[in-house]
Short mmCIF file of C-alpha atoms in Angstrom, two decimals:
data_model
loop_
_atom_site.label_atom_id
_atom_site.label_comp_id
_atom_site.label_asym_id
_atom_site.label_seq_id
_atom_site.Cartn_x
_atom_site.Cartn_y
_atom_site.Cartn_z
CA UNK A 1 1.24 7.51 -46.50
CA UNK A 2 -2.24 9.00 -46.16
CA UNK A 3 -2.48 7.90 -42.53
CA UNK A 4 0.74 9.68 -41.62
CA UNK A 5 -0.41 12.87 -43.32
CA UNK A 6 -3.36 13.24 -40.98
CA UNK A 7 -3.15 15.89 -38.21
CA UNK A 8 -1.96 14.58 -34.86
CA UNK A 9 -5.27 15.26 -33.10
CA UNK A 10 -7.04 13.12 -35.73
CA UNK A 11 -4.51 10.33 -35.26
CA UNK A 12 -5.06 10.48 -31.49
CA UNK A 13 -8.81 10.20 -32.05
CA UNK A 14 -8.40 7.20 -34.37
CA UNK A 15 -6.10 5.40 -31.95
CA UNK A 16 -8.47 6.03 -29.04
CA UNK A 17 -10.72 3.33 -30.54
CA UNK A 18 -7.97 0.68 -30.40
CA UNK A 19 -7.31 -1.71 -27.56
CA UNK A 20 -3.82 -2.50 -26.29
CA UNK A 21 -3.39 -5.48 -28.65
CA UNK A 22 -4.28 -3.47 -31.74
CA UNK A 23 -2.03 -0.60 -30.65
CA UNK A 24 0.89 -2.99 -30.20
CA UNK A 25 0.37 -4.41 -33.68
CA UNK A 26 -0.01 -0.96 -35.22
CA UNK A 27 3.28 0.18 -33.68
CA UNK A 28 5.07 -2.50 -35.75
CA UNK A 29 4.03 -0.99 -39.10
CA UNK A 30 6.89 1.51 -39.39
CA UNK A 31 9.24 3.62 -37.27
CA UNK A 32 7.12 6.76 -37.57
CA UNK A 33 3.95 5.06 -36.29
CA UNK A 34 6.01 3.22 -33.68
CA UNK A 35 7.21 6.47 -32.11
CA UNK A 36 3.75 8.03 -32.33
CA UNK A 37 1.90 4.99 -30.93
CA UNK A 38 4.28 4.77 -27.95
CA UNK A 39 3.37 8.21 -26.62
CA UNK A 40 1.70 8.36 -23.21
CA UNK A 41 -1.21 10.37 -24.64
CA UNK A 42 -2.13 7.36 -26.80
CA UNK A 43 -2.04 4.90 -23.88
CA UNK A 44 -3.60 7.03 -21.15
CA UNK A 45 -7.21 5.97 -21.83
CA UNK A 46 -6.21 2.31 -21.92
CA UNK A 47 -4.09 2.60 -18.78
CA UNK A 48 -7.06 3.88 -16.78
CA UNK A 49 -8.86 0.56 -17.29
CA UNK A 50 -5.94 -1.62 -16.20
CA UNK A 51 -4.91 -2.35 -12.60
CA UNK A 52 -1.88 -0.72 -11.01
CA UNK A 53 -0.65 1.41 -13.92
CA UNK A 54 -0.14 4.47 -11.72
CA UNK A 55 -3.17 6.32 -13.12
CA UNK A 56 -5.65 7.28 -10.38
CA UNK A 57 -9.38 7.86 -10.67
CA UNK A 58 -8.73 11.58 -10.72
CA UNK A 59 -6.48 11.13 -13.78
CA UNK A 60 -3.28 11.81 -11.81
CA UNK A 61 -0.16 10.01 -13.03
CA UNK A 62 1.88 8.77 -10.07
CA UNK A 63 4.87 7.62 -12.14
CA UNK A 64 5.31 10.05 -15.06
CA UNK A 65 8.92 8.93 -15.65
CA UNK A 66 7.81 5.39 -16.67
CA UNK A 67 6.21 5.03 -20.16
CA UNK A 68 2.55 4.08 -19.95
CA UNK A 69 2.95 1.36 -22.55
CA UNK A 70 5.48 -0.42 -20.33
CA UNK A 71 3.18 -0.11 -17.32
CA UNK A 72 0.28 -1.64 -19.25
CA UNK A 73 2.50 -4.62 -20.12
CA UNK A 74 3.44 -5.15 -16.47
CA UNK A 75 -0.22 -4.72 -15.48
CA UNK A 76 -1.00 -7.94 -17.35
CA UNK A 77 1.37 -9.78 -15.02
CA UNK A 78 -0.33 -8.23 -11.98
CA UNK A 79 -3.72 -9.37 -13.26
CA UNK A 80 -2.60 -12.95 -13.92
CA UNK A 81 -0.30 -13.26 -10.90
CA UNK A 82 2.90 -13.69 -12.91
CA UNK A 83 5.84 -12.64 -10.76
CA UNK A 84 9.19 -13.60 -9.31
CA UNK A 85 9.37 -14.08 -5.55
CA UNK A 86 12.43 -13.06 -3.56
CA UNK A 87 13.31 -13.09 0.14
CA UNK A 88 15.10 -9.76 0.54
CA UNK A 89 15.98 -9.83 4.25
CA UNK A 90 15.87 -12.32 7.12
CA UNK A 91 16.28 -11.91 10.86
CA UNK A 92 16.32 -14.42 13.70
CA UNK A 93 13.69 -13.22 16.17
CA UNK A 94 9.98 -12.62 15.63
CA UNK A 95 9.15 -8.94 15.12
CA UNK A 96 6.21 -6.78 14.03
CA UNK A 97 7.95 -4.96 11.16
CA UNK A 98 6.46 -1.99 9.33
CA UNK A 99 7.53 -0.57 5.96
CA UNK A 100 7.08 2.57 3.88
CA UNK A 101 8.08 3.28 0.27
CA UNK A 102 9.47 6.59 -0.93
CA UNK A 103 10.47 6.26 -4.58
CA UNK A 104 13.48 3.92 -4.72
CA UNK A 105 13.96 4.02 -0.93
CA UNK A 106 12.39 1.56 1.51
CA UNK A 107 12.01 2.26 5.24
CA UNK A 108 11.89 -0.85 7.44
CA UNK A 109 11.39 -1.04 11.21
CA UNK A 110 13.18 -3.84 13.06
CA UNK A 111 12.80 -3.86 16.85
CA UNK A 112 13.66 -0.34 18.10
CA UNK A 113 15.32 0.88 14.87
CA UNK A 114 14.16 2.03 11.45
CA UNK A 115 16.55 1.31 8.59
CA UNK A 116 16.64 3.19 5.29
CA UNK A 117 17.49 0.96 2.33
CA UNK A 118 18.15 1.80 -1.29
CA UNK A 119 16.12 -0.45 -3.59
CA UNK A 120 17.78 -2.24 -6.46
CA UNK A 121 14.78 -3.34 -8.52
CA UNK A 122 17.04 -4.59 -11.31
CA UNK A 123 18.42 -7.22 -8.90
CA UNK A 124 15.24 -7.67 -6.87
CA UNK A 125 16.94 -7.03 -3.54
CA UNK A 126 18.09 -4.34 -1.11
CA UNK A 127 21.56 -3.08 -0.55
CA UNK A 128 23.28 -5.06 2.20
CA UNK A 129 23.51 -2.31 4.81
CA UNK A 130 21.08 0.60 5.40
CA UNK A 131 21.97 4.08 4.18
CA UNK A 132 20.70 5.55 7.44
CA UNK A 133 19.32 4.36 10.76
CA UNK A 134 16.73 6.11 12.92
CA UNK A 135 16.68 5.06 16.57
CA UNK A 136 15.73 6.37 20.00
CA UNK A 137 12.90 4.13 21.20
CA UNK A 138 13.53 2.03 24.29
CA UNK A 139 11.23 -0.70 22.98
CA UNK A 140 10.00 -1.87 19.56
CA UNK A 141 8.67 0.51 16.93
CA UNK A 142 4.98 -0.24 16.30
CA UNK A 143 4.21 2.23 13.50
CA UNK A 144 5.88 5.06 11.62
CA UNK A 145 5.00 7.53 8.89
CA UNK A 146 7.26 9.24 6.34
CA UNK A 147 6.77 12.79 5.02
CA UNK A 148 8.93 14.91 2.71
CA UNK A 149 10.94 16.26 5.65
CA UNK A 150 10.31 14.04 8.68
CA UNK A 151 9.93 10.47 9.89
CA UNK A 152 7.48 10.07 12.78
CA UNK A 153 7.51 6.84 14.79
CA UNK A 154 5.48 5.42 17.67
CA UNK A 155 6.75 2.66 19.93
CA UNK A 156 5.83 0.16 22.60
CA UNK A 157 7.40 2.53 25.15
CA UNK A 158 4.47 4.94 24.63
CA UNK A 159 6.72 7.57 23.03
CA UNK A 160 6.51 9.34 19.69
CA UNK A 161 9.75 10.38 18.02
CA UNK A 162 9.95 12.97 15.25
CA UNK A 163 13.14 12.53 13.21
CA UNK A 164 14.37 15.06 10.66
CA UNK A 165 15.20 13.05 7.55
CA UNK A 166 18.18 15.15 6.46
CA UNK A 167 20.17 15.84 9.61
CA UNK A 168 18.88 12.97 11.76
CA UNK A 169 17.89 15.34 14.62
CA UNK A 170 15.00 13.93 16.66
CA UNK A 171 12.46 15.27 19.16
CA UNK A 172 10.68 13.08 21.72
CA UNK A 173 6.93 13.37 22.26
CA UNK A 174 5.95 11.55 25.47
CA UNK A 175 2.21 11.55 25.76
CA UNK A 176 0.81 7.99 25.95
CA UNK A 177 0.82 5.72 28.99
CA UNK A 178 1.00 2.51 26.94
CA UNK A 179 2.23 1.45 23.51
CA UNK A 180 1.43 3.57 20.47
CA UNK A 181 -0.34 1.11 18.19
CA UNK A 182 -0.84 3.48 15.27
CA UNK A 183 -0.13 6.97 13.97
CA UNK A 184 -0.45 9.07 10.84
CA UNK A 185 1.25 12.29 9.76
CA UNK A 186 0.10 14.66 7.04
CA UNK A 187 0.93 18.32 6.41
CA UNK A 188 2.47 18.98 9.82
CA UNK A 189 -0.41 17.23 11.64
CA UNK A 190 0.15 14.05 13.68
CA UNK A 191 -2.56 11.77 15.05
CA UNK A 192 -1.68 8.84 17.30
CA UNK A 193 -3.69 6.02 18.85
CA UNK A 194 -2.72 3.87 21.79
CA UNK A 195 -3.57 0.85 23.88
CA UNK A 196 -4.28 3.34 26.69
CA UNK A 197 -7.65 4.03 24.97
CA UNK A 198 -6.88 7.54 23.80
CA UNK A 199 -6.19 9.28 20.50
CA UNK A 200 -4.03 12.39 20.51
CA UNK A 201 -3.47 15.23 18.06
CA UNK A 202 -0.01 16.76 17.70
CA UNK A 203 1.83 19.12 15.40
CA UNK A 204 5.39 18.98 14.13
CA UNK A 205 6.05 22.37 15.73
CA UNK A 206 5.23 21.32 19.32
CA UNK A 207 5.92 18.22 21.39
CA UNK A 208 2.84 18.76 23.60
CA UNK A 209 -0.45 17.20 22.52
CA UNK A 210 -2.91 19.71 21.15
CA UNK A 211 -5.83 17.52 22.11
CA UNK A 212 -6.48 14.19 23.85
CA UNK A 213 -9.65 12.27 22.96
CA UNK A 214 -10.87 9.46 25.27
CA UNK A 215 -11.81 6.51 23.05
CA UNK A 216 -13.02 4.02 25.70
CA UNK A 217 -11.38 1.24 23.67
CA UNK A 218 -7.93 0.31 22.39
CA UNK A 219 -7.06 2.17 19.20
CA UNK A 220 -5.61 -0.06 16.46
CA UNK A 221 -5.55 2.29 13.44
CA UNK A 222 -5.82 5.95 12.46
CA UNK A 223 -5.82 7.86 9.17
CA UNK A 224 -5.85 11.60 8.46
CA UNK A 225 -8.09 12.86 5.67
CA UNK A 226 -6.29 14.37 2.63
CA UNK A 227 -8.05 17.64 3.47
CA UNK A 228 -6.55 17.49 7.02
CA UNK A 229 -9.87 18.64 8.47
CA UNK A 230 -10.78 15.25 9.98
CA UNK A 231 -9.35 11.85 10.85
CA UNK A 232 -10.67 8.32 11.31
CA UNK A 233 -9.97 5.95 14.19
CA UNK A 234 -10.34 2.18 14.21
CA UNK A 235 -10.70 0.52 17.61
CA UNK A 236 -10.69 -3.05 18.94
CA UNK A 237 -14.53 -3.21 18.95
CA UNK A 238 -14.70 -4.49 22.52
CA UNK A 239 -17.38 -1.99 23.53
CA UNK A 240 -20.94 -1.35 22.40
CA UNK A 241 -20.24 1.22 19.67
CA UNK A 242 -18.91 1.28 16.14
CA UNK A 243 -15.14 0.74 15.90
CA UNK A 244 -14.95 3.26 13.03
CA UNK A 245 -15.42 6.92 13.95
CA UNK A 246 -14.62 10.20 12.21
CA UNK A 247 -13.39 13.16 14.26
CA UNK A 248 -13.06 16.87 13.59
CA UNK A 249 -9.43 18.04 13.86
CA UNK A 250 -10.09 21.60 15.03
CA UNK A 251 -12.86 20.94 17.54
CA UNK A 252 -11.77 17.39 18.51
CA UNK A 253 -15.42 16.35 18.32
CA UNK A 254 -17.04 13.22 16.96
CA UNK A 255 -18.53 13.83 13.51
CA UNK A 256 -20.07 10.42 12.83
CA UNK A 257 -19.77 6.66 13.22
CA UNK A 258 -19.36 4.34 10.24
CA UNK A 259 -21.43 1.17 10.25
CA UNK A 260 -23.43 -0.41 13.03
CA UNK A 261 -23.33 -4.18 12.45
CA UNK A 262 -19.83 -5.04 13.60
CA UNK A 263 -19.62 -8.12 15.77
CA UNK A 264 -17.80 -7.89 19.08
CA UNK A 265 -14.03 -8.17 18.63
CA UNK A 266 -14.12 -7.16 14.95
CA UNK A 267 -11.39 -4.57 15.41
CA UNK A 268 -10.18 -2.40 12.53
CA UNK A 269 -6.46 -2.95 11.85
CA UNK A 270 -5.83 -0.72 8.83
CA UNK A 271 -7.43 2.37 7.26
CA UNK A 272 -6.57 3.90 3.89
CA UNK A 273 -7.89 7.17 2.45
CA UNK A 274 -8.01 6.92 -1.35
CA UNK A 275 -9.53 10.40 -1.70
CA UNK A 276 -11.25 12.86 0.66
CA UNK A 277 -14.50 10.98 0.01
CA UNK A 278 -13.42 7.34 -0.25
CA UNK A 279 -12.14 5.23 2.61
CA UNK A 280 -11.01 1.60 2.77
CA UNK A 281 -10.80 -0.47 5.97
CA UNK A 282 -9.93 -4.02 7.01
CA UNK A 283 -9.52 -5.98 10.22
CA UNK A 284 -10.45 -9.00 12.28
CA UNK A 285 -13.85 -9.50 10.62
CA UNK A 286 -12.08 -10.71 7.40
CA UNK A 287 -13.64 -8.01 5.16
CA UNK A 288 -12.24 -5.17 3.10
CA UNK A 289 -14.81 -2.40 3.04
CA UNK A 290 -15.18 0.70 0.86
CA UNK A 291 -16.94 3.71 2.42
CA UNK A 292 -18.41 6.66 0.52
CA UNK A 293 -18.26 9.70 2.79
CA UNK A 294 -20.40 11.83 0.44
CA UNK A 295 -23.56 9.85 1.16
CA UNK A 296 -25.93 10.72 3.95
CA UNK A 297 -25.70 8.73 6.09
CA UNK A 298 -22.14 7.70 5.25
CA UNK A 299 -22.18 3.99 4.49
CA UNK A 300 -20.30 1.02 3.09
CA UNK A 301 -20.79 0.79 -0.68
CA UNK A 302 -18.72 -2.33 -1.42
CA UNK A 303 -17.06 -5.15 0.48
CA UNK A 304 -14.71 -8.02 -0.30
CA UNK A 305 -14.43 -11.10 1.95
CA UNK A 306 -11.20 -12.99 2.58
CA UNK A 307 -11.96 -16.51 1.23
CA UNK A 308 -10.19 -18.41 4.02
CA UNK A 309 -11.82 -16.47 6.86
CA UNK A 310 -8.52 -14.93 7.96
CA UNK A 311 -8.10 -11.58 9.65
CA UNK A 312 -6.71 -8.87 7.35
CA UNK A 313 -3.79 -6.97 8.83
CA UNK A 314 -3.07 -4.45 6.06
CA UNK A 315 -4.30 -3.10 2.74
CA UNK A 316 -3.15 -0.69 0.05
CA UNK A 317 -4.84 0.60 -3.10
CA UNK A 318 -3.47 1.92 -6.39
CA UNK A 319 -5.93 4.83 -6.40
CA UNK A 320 -7.90 3.27 -9.22
CA UNK A 321 -8.97 -0.39 -9.54
CA UNK A 322 -6.61 -2.53 -7.45
CA UNK A 323 -6.39 -3.48 -3.77
CA UNK A 324 -3.69 -5.61 -2.15
CA UNK A 325 -4.30 -7.21 1.25
CA UNK A 326 -2.20 -9.12 3.79
CA UNK A 327 -3.74 -11.98 5.81
CA UNK A 328 -3.04 -13.36 9.25
CA UNK A 329 -1.86 -16.87 8.32
CA UNK A 330 1.12 -18.15 6.30
CA UNK A 331 1.95 -14.78 4.81
CA UNK A 332 -0.90 -14.76 2.31
CA UNK A 333 -1.09 -11.71 0.03
CA UNK A 334 -4.10 -11.25 -2.22
CA UNK A 335 -4.77 -8.85 -5.07
CA UNK A 336 -8.30 -7.64 -5.83
CA UNK A 337 -10.00 -5.83 -8.70
CA UNK A 338 -12.60 -3.46 -7.23
CA UNK A 339 -14.88 -4.24 -10.17
CA UNK A 340 -15.08 -7.89 -9.06
CA UNK A 341 -16.08 -9.54 -5.79
CA UNK A 342 -13.59 -12.42 -5.91
CA UNK A 343 -9.85 -11.94 -5.48
CA UNK A 344 -7.62 -11.96 -8.55
CA UNK A 345 -4.61 -13.86 -7.24
CA UNK A 346 -3.19 -15.30 -4.03
CA UNK A 347 0.51 -15.43 -3.12
CA UNK A 348 1.62 -17.55 -0.16
CA UNK A 349 4.93 -16.17 1.09
CA UNK A 350 5.50 -18.66 3.90
CA UNK A 351 4.77 -22.39 4.08
CA UNK A 352 6.86 -23.60 7.02
CA UNK A 353 5.98 -20.93 9.59
CA UNK A 354 2.58 -19.27 9.94
CA UNK A 355 3.00 -15.49 10.17
CA UNK A 356 0.72 -12.56 9.39
CA UNK A 357 1.59 -10.06 6.69
CA UNK A 358 2.14 -7.13 9.02
CA UNK A 359 2.58 -4.56 6.26
CA UNK A 360 2.70 -4.38 2.48
CA UNK A 361 3.53 -1.64 -0.02
CA UNK A 362 3.70 -1.67 -3.81
CA UNK A 363 4.55 0.42 -6.85
CA UNK A 364 3.85 -0.38 -10.51
CA UNK A 365 6.40 -3.21 -10.71
CA UNK A 366 7.04 -4.59 -7.20
CA UNK A 367 5.15 -5.55 -4.06
CA UNK A 368 7.00 -5.65 -0.73
CA UNK A 369 5.60 -7.47 2.30
CA UNK A 370 6.89 -8.04 5.83
CA UNK A 371 6.36 -11.17 7.90
CA UNK A 372 7.59 -11.93 11.43
CA UNK A 373 11.14 -12.83 10.32
CA UNK A 374 11.37 -11.90 6.63
CA UNK A 375 10.96 -9.15 4.06
CA UNK A 376 9.61 -10.44 0.72
CA UNK A 377 9.51 -8.97 -2.77
CA UNK A 378 7.22 -9.86 -5.68
CA UNK A 379 8.65 -8.66 -9.03
CA UNK A 380 5.89 -8.42 -11.64
CA UNK A 381 8.14 -7.35 -14.50
CA UNK A 382 9.09 -10.94 -15.19
CA UNK A 383 7.97 -14.49 -14.50
CA UNK A 384 9.42 -16.93 -11.97
CA UNK A 385 13.00 -18.11 -12.34
CA UNK A 386 13.31 -21.16 -14.63
CA UNK A 387 14.22 -24.34 -12.84
CA UNK A 388 17.70 -25.65 -13.43
CA UNK A 389 17.75 -28.62 -15.75
CA UNK A 390 19.69 -31.50 -14.23
CA UNK A 391 22.04 -33.26 -16.66
CA UNK A 392 21.36 -36.88 -17.41
CA UNK A 393 23.53 -39.46 -15.63
CA UNK A 394 26.58 -40.55 -17.59
CA UNK A 395 25.20 -44.06 -17.96
CA UNK A 396 22.04 -42.77 -19.63
CA UNK A 397 23.79 -40.83 -22.39
CA UNK A 398 23.04 -42.21 -25.79
CA UNK A 399 20.01 -44.26 -24.73
#
């Protein structure tokens, strides 16, 4: 009983020296230690070293309602690629679908509409019909962003629609001459990029562009900094300048270019801000790159190459150690540990038809990915379904 008589801060200090295996064994000693060893404070240090546990580099917990011990268990499946694959939705025609996650709600664009689906992670599938439907574009939706109050979408018709999530009221922003390839929305600020070779800055309070920036190249991706003082554009790299450029929001001026050794046509298809100082990009040159914006000059500090020389359409990070990427052929999704150069696992979502992974999103237990005609789910809480055992023929019984 001497161990249990120690002050709690001493017990925390002792347990901080244990790894996850030792903690799991210790929790089986008695009920009192079991309840103490299952506290999040005991597992927080361990969770920081595992991939996709919801603990960011800044120590922020993205999923405080899920016990850390359970997330560490599921993290082992992420690391070893143990999951159950499900096809959640199918449609007949080829589309360029985009998705966003908001807790247990998934937003999915199909042609000119955006459906809102309630997730049922216990069953690994969506509800049959959407809870809500946002429409208004005359052509397909290319990109959309979800905030606490609004859904902002850009379409092939060159229009931007701002939908209020609660009452469904929408406002049309008509400011691009060609399709809106990309947009981002953060804190009332909207930045859009188009095939018409311009990037435009908007606000939720006005449907007139605050600023139009000539880009001299098609804009494939944009991302607003968490500080909302700057944004990054990724272009098609068909001209003699870097496809990655950072712009000042207030002055609409170029702050700097990132990189200088991009080959022609190595367009940037996705940009992710992990913090105000760390940026991740991917595109046609088959690389994921990490940029440190605190350095002078700002430069790439790490890169990961797609092994099969495929273009990378989309990426997402967990804010700590993990990256997930979607490739251009056969729906290949890869997971990466930033502390390693080689990918952790590969998941091929399509074998019959070759389709890019147009978008992917994940939380601590599931990864969702969209292909041209399907929406897939990878459930990392459990392994693949066991194969059905076929009974022996009647003639073979007793042999």
